[in-house]
Amino acid sequence: MASRGRRGSAPAREGEQRHEEQAEQQVPAPQGPVLPPPPPVDYGVLMQGLVQAMQTQAHTQAALQAQLEAQLELFSVVLMKIVLQERADVWWASLLRTRFEDGAIDVAWDEFVRLFWAKFVPQHIEDRME
């Protein structure tokens, strides 16, 4: 009987091994075409391309920065015009009420220019313009 146990256990192990071998053989093959390996990389050409791209980007950024600065300058001029126009309107309305009796007294153009420059143009700017 002891021999039966040995004989009985050996075929069970062989069956397990056969089952594992069959499972390994049944692994599906990869789908689709098999691609060739990528070509070798020429790092010198790659680096030249990167340097050229960086130089192009630098030129583009410089042009964009110049354009942005020009737009900011234009924006600041427009903004200052709005601010100064409002201030000048308030100043002139106040001056008409107080000094020229609500417009009852005519104001000569030369007088207006003199008053305007005194109020809104700093002396050092006026000196440069002479």
PDB file of C-alpha atoms in Angstrom:
ATOM      1  CA  MET A   1       0.000   0.000   0.000  1.00  0.00           C
ATOM      2  CA  ALA A   2       2.824   2.296   0.669  1.00  0.00           C
ATOM      3  CA  SER A   3       3.837   1.927  -2.930  1.00  0.00           C
ATOM      4  CA  ARG A   4       0.415   3.041  -4.075  1.00  0.00           C
ATOM      5  CA  GLY A   5       0.785   6.354  -2.223  1.00  0.00           C
ATOM      6  CA  ARG A   6       4.026   7.049  -3.988  1.00  0.00           C
ATOM      7  CA  ARG A   7       2.684   6.106  -7.340  1.00  0.00           C
ATOM      8  CA  GLY A   8      -0.493   8.126  -6.725  1.00  0.00           C
ATOM      9  CA  SER A   9       1.369  11.276  -5.740  1.00  0.00           C
ATOM     10  CA  ALA A  10       3.772  11.287  -8.658  1.00  0.00           C
ATOM     11  CA  PRO A  11       1.135  11.345 -11.393  1.00  0.00           C
ATOM     12  CA  ALA A  12      -0.663  14.211  -9.618  1.00  0.00           C
ATOM     13  CA  ARG A  13       2.530  16.304  -9.713  1.00  0.00           C
ATOM     14  CA  GLU A  14       3.107  15.446 -13.345  1.00  0.00           C
ATOM     15  CA  GLY A  15      -0.466  16.525 -14.109  1.00  0.00           C
ATOM     16  CA  GLU A  16       0.088  19.860 -12.367  1.00  0.00           C
ATOM     17  CA  GLN A  17       3.285  20.423 -14.337  1.00  0.00           C
ATOM     18  CA  ARG A  18       1.518  19.621 -17.611  1.00  0.00           C
ATOM     19  CA  HIS A  19      -1.313  21.995 -16.706  1.00  0.00           C
ATOM     20  CA  GLU A  20       1.190  24.827 -15.943  1.00  0.00           C
ATOM     21  CA  GLU A  21       3.072  24.168 -19.200  1.00  0.00           C
ATOM     22  CA  GLN A  22      -0.173  24.342 -21.156  1.00  0.00           C
ATOM     23  CA  ALA A  23      -1.127  27.605 -19.421  1.00  0.00           C
ATOM     24  CA  GLU A  24       2.260  29.102 -20.330  1.00  0.00           C
ATOM     25  CA  GLN A  25       1.837  28.020 -23.932  1.00  0.00           C
ATOM     26  CA  GLN A  26      -1.627  29.597 -24.112  1.00  0.00           C
ATOM     27  CA  VAL A  27      -0.386  33.153 -23.383  1.00  0.00           C
ATOM     28  CA  PRO A  28      -1.702  35.247 -26.292  1.00  0.00           C
ATOM     29  CA  ALA A  29       0.818  36.613 -28.776  1.00  0.00           C
ATOM     30  CA  PRO A  30       1.091  40.432 -28.978  1.00  0.00           C
ATOM     31  CA  GLN A  31      -1.432  41.967 -31.368  1.00  0.00           C
ATOM     32  CA  GLY A  32      -0.477  44.248 -34.266  1.00  0.00           C
ATOM     33  CA  PRO A  33       2.694  44.550 -36.288  1.00  0.00           C
ATOM     34  CA  VAL A  34       6.036  44.270 -34.610  1.00  0.00           C
ATOM     35  CA  LEU A  35       7.774  47.628 -34.869  1.00  0.00           C
ATOM     36  CA  PRO A  36      11.465  47.915 -35.677  1.00  0.00           C
ATOM     37  CA  PRO A  37      13.718  49.502 -33.078  1.00  0.00           C
ATOM     38  CA  PRO A  38      13.990  53.306 -33.286  1.00  0.00           C
ATOM     39  CA  PRO A  39      16.864  54.698 -35.336  1.00  0.00           C
ATOM     40  CA  PRO A  40      19.950  55.856 -33.469  1.00  0.00           C
ATOM     41  CA  VAL A  41      19.798  59.465 -32.254  1.00  0.00           C
ATOM     42  CA  ASP A  42      22.344  62.003 -33.479  1.00  0.00           C
ATOM     43  CA  TYR A  43      22.667  64.087 -30.323  1.00  0.00           C
ATOM     44  CA  GLY A  44      24.680  66.794 -32.081  1.00  0.00           C
ATOM     45  CA  VAL A  45      21.839  67.476 -34.509  1.00  0.00           C
ATOM     46  CA  LEU A  46      19.342  67.284 -31.654  1.00  0.00           C
ATOM     47  CA  MET A  47      21.291  69.852 -29.618  1.00  0.00           C
ATOM     48  CA  GLN A  48      21.625  72.180 -32.636  1.00  0.00           C
ATOM     49  CA  GLY A  49      17.862  72.010 -33.102  1.00  0.00           C
ATOM     50  CA  LEU A  50      17.293  72.810 -29.434  1.00  0.00           C
ATOM     51  CA  VAL A  51      19.713  75.754 -29.545  1.00  0.00           C
ATOM     52  CA  GLN A  52      18.022  77.107 -32.674  1.00  0.00           C
ATOM     53  CA  ALA A  53      14.586  76.745 -31.070  1.00  0.00           C
ATOM     54  CA  MET A  54      15.782  78.574 -27.950  1.00  0.00           C
ATOM     55  CA  GLN A  55      17.276  81.402 -30.043  1.00  0.00           C
ATOM     56  CA  THR A  56      14.052  81.726 -32.029  1.00  0.00           C
ATOM     57  CA  GLN A  57      12.078  81.810 -28.791  1.00  0.00           C
ATOM     58  CA  ALA A  58      14.397  84.496 -27.393  1.00  0.00           C
ATOM     59  CA  HIS A  59      13.900  86.676 -30.500  1.00  0.00           C
ATOM     60  CA  THR A  60      10.154  86.125 -30.331  1.00  0.00           C
ATOM     61  CA  GLN A  61      10.081  86.997 -26.638  1.00  0.00           C
ATOM     62  CA  ALA A  62      12.118  90.154 -27.262  1.00  0.00           C
ATOM     63  CA  ALA A  63       9.714  91.226 -30.020  1.00  0.00           C
ATOM     64  CA  LEU A  64       6.717  90.478 -27.820  1.00  0.00           C
ATOM     65  CA  GLN A  65       8.263  92.394 -24.936  1.00  0.00           C
ATOM     66  CA  ALA A  66       8.893  95.429 -27.161  1.00  0.00           C
ATOM     67  CA  GLN A  67       5.318  95.261 -28.433  1.00  0.00           C
ATOM     68  CA  LEU A  68       3.988  94.971 -24.885  1.00  0.00           C
ATOM     69  CA  GLU A  69       6.068  97.934 -23.726  1.00  0.00           C
ATOM     70  CA  ALA A  70       4.751 100.038 -26.619  1.00  0.00           C
ATOM     71  CA  GLN A  71       1.184  99.059 -25.762  1.00  0.00           C
ATOM     72  CA  LEU A  72       1.770  99.865 -22.084  1.00  0.00           C
ATOM     73  CA  GLU A  73       3.164 103.273 -23.006  1.00  0.00           C
ATOM     74  CA  LEU A  74       0.143 103.982 -25.209  1.00  0.00           C
ATOM     75  CA  PHE A  75      -2.186 102.775 -22.456  1.00  0.00           C
ATOM     76  CA  SER A  76      -0.505 105.013 -19.884  1.00  0.00           C
ATOM     77  CA  VAL A  77      -0.816 108.024 -22.214  1.00  0.00           C
ATOM     78  CA  VAL A  78      -4.525 107.335 -22.746  1.00  0.00           C
ATOM     79  CA  LEU A  79      -5.053 106.801 -19.021  1.00  0.00           C
ATOM     80  CA  MET A  80      -3.221 110.011 -18.128  1.00  0.00           C
ATOM     81  CA  LYS A  81      -5.265 111.899 -20.722  1.00  0.00           C
ATOM     82  CA  ILE A  82      -8.453 110.689 -19.053  1.00  0.00           C
ATOM     83  CA  VAL A  83      -7.185 111.541 -15.572  1.00  0.00           C
ATOM     84  CA  LEU A  84      -5.821 114.935 -16.575  1.00  0.00           C
ATOM     85  CA  GLN A  85      -8.901 115.805 -18.594  1.00  0.00           C
ATOM     86  CA  GLU A  86     -11.084 115.100 -15.563  1.00  0.00           C
ATOM     87  CA  ARG A  87      -8.800 117.146 -13.325  1.00  0.00           C
ATOM     88  CA  ALA A  88      -8.655 119.969 -15.870  1.00  0.00           C
ATOM     89  CA  ASP A  89     -12.449 119.988 -16.230  1.00  0.00           C
ATOM     90  CA  VAL A  90     -12.895 120.212 -12.458  1.00  0.00           C
ATOM     91  CA  TRP A  91     -10.190 122.871 -12.197  1.00  0.00           C
ATOM     92  CA  TRP A  92     -11.676 124.973 -14.997  1.00  0.00           C
ATOM     93  CA  ALA A  93     -15.232 124.728 -13.639  1.00  0.00           C
ATOM     94  CA  SER A  94     -13.950 125.799 -10.213  1.00  0.00           C
ATOM     95  CA  LEU A  95     -11.941 128.654 -11.718  1.00  0.00           C
ATOM     96  CA  LEU A  96     -14.927 129.895 -13.702  1.00  0.00           C
ATOM     97  CA  ARG A  97     -17.094 129.935 -10.560  1.00  0.00           C
ATOM     98  CA  THR A  98     -14.578 131.626  -8.281  1.00  0.00           C
ATOM     99  CA  ARG A  99     -12.402 133.860 -10.409  1.00  0.00           C
ATOM    100  CA  PHE A 100     -14.563 134.628 -13.417  1.00  0.00           C
ATOM    101  CA  GLU A 101     -17.943 134.857 -11.702  1.00  0.00           C
ATOM    102  CA  ASP A 102     -19.501 131.748 -13.270  1.00  0.00           C
ATOM    103  CA  GLY A 103     -18.472 132.742 -16.784  1.00  0.00           C
ATOM    104  CA  ALA A 104     -19.842 136.273 -16.579  1.00  0.00           C
ATOM    105  CA  ILE A 105     -16.347 137.617 -17.252  1.00  0.00           C
ATOM    106  CA  ASP A 106     -14.796 136.606 -20.575  1.00  0.00           C
ATOM    107  CA  VAL A 107     -11.446 134.874 -20.394  1.00  0.00           C
ATOM    108  CA  ALA A 108      -8.861 135.574 -23.072  1.00  0.00           C
ATOM    109  CA  TRP A 109      -7.119 132.561 -24.601  1.00  0.00           C
ATOM    110  CA  ASP A 110      -3.684 133.784 -23.487  1.00  0.00           C
ATOM    111  CA  GLU A 111      -4.946 134.072 -19.907  1.00  0.00           C
ATOM    112  CA  PHE A 112      -6.377 130.536 -20.049  1.00  0.00           C
ATOM    113  CA  VAL A 113      -3.091 129.122 -21.397  1.00  0.00           C
ATOM    114  CA  ARG A 114      -1.084 130.944 -18.707  1.00  0.00           C
ATOM    115  CA  LEU A 115      -3.353 129.635 -15.940  1.00  0.00           C
ATOM    116  CA  PHE A 116      -3.373 126.132 -17.415  1.00  0.00           C
ATOM    117  CA  TRP A 117       0.399 125.946 -17.654  1.00  0.00           C
ATOM    118  CA  ALA A 118       0.796 127.271 -14.128  1.00  0.00           C
ATOM    119  CA  LYS A 119      -1.541 124.574 -12.835  1.00  0.00           C
ATOM    120  CA  PHE A 120      -0.573 121.503 -14.895  1.00  0.00           C
ATOM    121  CA  VAL A 121       2.935 121.931 -16.350  1.00  0.00           C
ATOM    122  CA  PRO A 122       5.834 121.719 -13.869  1.00  0.00           C
ATOM    123  CA  GLN A 123       8.408 124.500 -14.105  1.00  0.00           C
ATOM    124  CA  HIS A 124      11.298 122.181 -15.069  1.00  0.00           C
ATOM    125  CA  ILE A 125       9.274 120.905 -18.051  1.00  0.00           C
ATOM    126  CA  GLU A 126       8.385 124.439 -19.074  1.00  0.00           C
ATOM    127  CA  ASP A 127      12.077 125.403 -18.869  1.00  0.00           C
ATOM    128  CA  ARG A 128      13.024 122.562 -21.231  1.00  0.00           C
ATOM    129  CA  MET A 129      10.420 123.672 -23.762  1.00  0.00           C
ATOM    130  CA  GLU A 130      11.798 127.228 -24.012  1.00  0.00           C
TER     131      GLU A 130
END
